[in-house]
Tab-separated table of C-alpha atoms and ligand atoms in Angstrom:
chain	number	residue	atom	x	y	z
A	50	MET	CA	57.085	138.574	-26.810
A	51	LYS	CA	60.146	140.711	-27.335
A	52	ARG	CA	63.282	139.950	-25.371
A	53	ARG	CA	63.151	143.151	-23.284
A	54	LYS	CA	59.485	142.621	-22.339
A	55	PHE	CA	60.200	138.967	-21.493
A	56	ILE	CA	63.054	139.956	-19.143
A	57	LYS	CA	60.881	142.618	-17.472
A	58	THR	CA	58.047	140.137	-16.971
A	59	CYS	CA	60.414	137.571	-15.450
A	60	CYS	CA	61.929	140.161	-13.086
A	61	TYR	CA	58.539	141.378	-11.870
A	62	SER	CA	57.420	137.790	-11.350
A	63	ALA	CA	60.584	136.947	-9.432
A	64	ILE	CA	60.066	139.976	-7.187
A	65	GLY	CA	56.323	139.525	-6.914
A	66	ILE	CA	56.163	135.942	-5.690
A	67	PRO	CA	58.222	136.369	-2.497
A	68	LEU	CA	56.755	139.822	-1.899
A	69	GLY	CA	53.233	138.447	-2.271
A	70	ALA	CA	54.008	135.550	0.065
A	71	THR	CA	55.436	137.969	2.648
A	72	LEU	CA	52.448	140.265	2.394
A	73	LEU	CA	50.034	137.375	2.733
A	74	GLN	CA	51.869	136.121	5.795
A	75	SER	CA	52.059	139.586	7.345
A	76	CYS	CA	48.397	140.273	6.583
A	77	GLU	CA	47.165	137.442	8.752
A	78	ALA	CA	44.390	138.848	10.883
A	79	ILE	CA	44.984	139.457	14.555
A	80	TYR	CA	42.716	137.172	16.526
A	81	TYR	CA	42.257	137.093	20.290
A	82	ALA	CA	41.488	133.539	21.336
A	83	THR	CA	38.846	132.716	23.877
A	84	THR	CA	40.825	131.810	26.964
A	85	THR	CA	39.973	130.263	30.297
A	86	LYS	CA	42.054	129.949	33.445
A	87	ASP	CA	42.883	126.707	35.163
A	88	ALA	CA	45.035	127.139	38.309
A	89	ASN	CA	48.329	128.593	36.988
A	90	ARG	CA	47.504	127.888	33.390
A	91	LEU	CA	45.757	129.670	30.589
A	92	VAL	CA	43.744	127.283	28.473
A	93	VAL	CA	43.155	127.756	24.744
A	94	LYS	CA	41.246	125.257	22.665
A	95	LYS	CA	43.178	123.940	19.667
A	96	SER	CA	40.127	124.747	17.587
A	97	GLU	CA	40.955	128.460	18.049
A	98	PHE	CA	43.644	127.898	15.421
A	99	TRP	CA	41.188	127.474	12.597
A	100	TYR	CA	37.929	128.804	11.252
A	101	THR	CA	35.688	128.080	8.321
A	102	LYS	CA	35.372	130.384	5.338
A	103	LYS	CA	33.229	129.443	2.347
A	104	ASP	CA	33.113	125.810	3.533
A	105	LYS	CA	36.893	125.634	3.720
A	106	ARG	CA	39.000	125.316	6.813
A	107	VAL	CA	41.444	128.192	7.239
A	108	ASN	CA	44.341	127.729	9.638
A	109	ARG	CA	45.807	130.436	11.814
A	110	SER	CA	49.514	130.359	12.564
A	111	PHE	CA	49.027	132.293	15.782
A	112	VAL	CA	46.451	133.613	18.221
A	113	LEU	CA	46.771	136.259	20.896
A	114	VAL	CA	45.879	135.517	24.497
A	115	LYS	CA	44.991	138.224	26.979
A	116	THR	CA	43.026	138.369	30.195
A	117	GLU	CA	41.916	141.416	32.205
A	118	SER	CA	44.877	141.070	34.543
A	119	MET	CA	47.486	141.070	31.785
A	120	GLU	CA	49.015	144.335	30.590
A	121	PHE	CA	50.478	142.736	27.450
A	122	PRO	CA	49.142	139.859	25.362
A	123	ILE	CA	50.855	136.533	24.889
A	124	CYS	CA	51.282	135.338	21.339
A	125	LEU	CA	50.640	131.631	21.053
A	126	TYR	CA	52.384	130.601	17.850
A	127	LYS	CA	51.896	127.249	16.180
A	128	ILE	CA	55.393	126.050	15.281
A	129	ASP	CA	54.362	122.604	14.085
A	130	VAL	CA	51.680	120.004	14.690
A	131	ASP	CA	51.095	120.117	18.462
A	132	VAL	CA	54.155	122.330	18.978
A	133	TYR	CA	53.437	125.828	20.256
A	134	SER	CA	55.494	128.753	21.458
A	135	ALA	CA	54.100	131.312	23.896
A	136	SER	CA	55.848	134.694	24.119
A	137	LEU	CA	54.876	137.830	25.989
A	138	LEU	CA	54.594	140.682	23.464
A	139	HIS	CA	56.490	143.078	25.714
A	140	CYS	CA	59.687	144.458	24.212
A	141	THR	CA	62.702	143.932	26.446
A	142	HIS	CA	64.286	147.189	25.291
A	143	ARG	CA	61.971	149.833	26.750
A	144	GLY	CA	58.693	148.041	27.129
A	145	CYS	CA	56.571	148.738	24.052
A	146	GLU	CA	53.979	146.238	22.900
A	147	LEU	CA	55.202	144.187	19.948
A	148	ASN	CA	53.437	143.649	16.643
A	149	VAL	CA	53.054	140.232	15.047
A	150	GLY	CA	53.568	139.808	11.326
A	151	GLY	CA	55.731	138.191	8.701
A	152	GLY	CA	56.738	135.384	11.060
A	153	ILE	CA	58.410	137.705	13.583
A	154	TYR	CA	57.546	140.033	16.430
A	155	GLY	CA	58.480	143.619	15.643
A	156	CYS	CA	58.722	146.590	17.948
A	157	PRO	CA	57.110	149.779	16.626
A	158	CYS	CA	59.162	151.979	18.986
A	159	HIS	CA	62.807	151.415	18.000
A	160	GLY	CA	62.714	148.509	15.580
A	161	SER	CA	63.801	145.478	17.592
A	162	GLU	CA	62.770	142.153	16.136
A	163	PHE	CA	62.227	138.793	17.809
A	164	SER	CA	61.668	135.296	16.492
A	165	VAL	CA	58.357	133.579	17.223
A	166	THR	CA	60.180	131.637	19.929
A	167	GLY	CA	61.121	134.929	21.613
A	168	LYS	CA	64.800	135.167	20.598
A	169	VAL	CA	66.290	138.560	19.739
A	170	LEU	CA	66.893	138.821	16.000
A	171	GLU	CA	67.621	142.536	15.791
A	172	GLY	CA	68.428	145.182	18.429
A	173	PRO	CA	68.468	147.534	20.164
A	174	ALA	CA	66.846	144.970	22.492
A	175	ASP	CA	69.495	142.625	23.845
A	176	ARG	CA	67.369	140.249	25.897
A	177	ASP	CA	64.971	137.577	24.687
A	178	LEU	CA	61.258	137.854	25.361
A	179	LYS	CA	59.616	136.291	28.374
A	180	THR	CA	58.296	132.945	27.232
A	181	PHE	CA	56.031	130.368	28.821
A	182	LYS	CA	56.084	126.600	28.724
A	183	THR	CA	53.184	125.011	26.925
A	184	GLU	CA	51.517	121.650	27.286
A	185	ILE	CA	48.764	120.042	25.280
A	186	ASP	CA	46.110	117.439	25.617
A	187	HIS	CA	43.720	116.085	23.039
A	188	GLU	CA	41.843	119.353	22.553
A	189	ASN	CA	43.598	122.096	24.531
A	190	ILE	CA	46.808	124.046	24.740
A	191	PHE	CA	47.924	125.061	28.221
A	192	ILE	CA	50.167	128.059	28.829
A	193	LEU	CA	51.975	127.616	32.153
A	194	ARG	CA	52.345	130.947	33.883
A	195	ALA	CA	54.237	129.906	37.034
B	258	FES	S1	61.014	149.543	23.088
B	258	FES	FE1	61.209	148.007	21.600
B	258	FES	S2	62.984	148.508	20.500
B	258	FES	FE2	62.823	150.042	22.007
């Protein structure tokens, strides 16, 4: 391989690996979890965070939760083993519904960005998202709404 071709190949590889990883992360399918209500809590089974494809277990990093009475969904994000963050996908700037992808919540209206724990990363929004405490038991995740 000639020097010029080698350098080009290395550059494309260096660009391609992070780009591919970002695209894979941002291409994670949107999935609405089956949710039940329990007093002031929404209940999501931990098993909603995985599915089987070709005999292999595939993990989801997040699921969306929405009931008939909710105008905006809650994103339940798996931060770590048995550690979840629940954020309302309602932009604090002017109220648009946020998109989930690439490990952040992005607003399609004016470009604000929020971390998966609901913190403002990029304006024009200047307030964090509404978040909810979560609790777990052996098989469920509880989102506390009160
Ligand atoms: S409504 Fe989200 S940035 Fe303006």
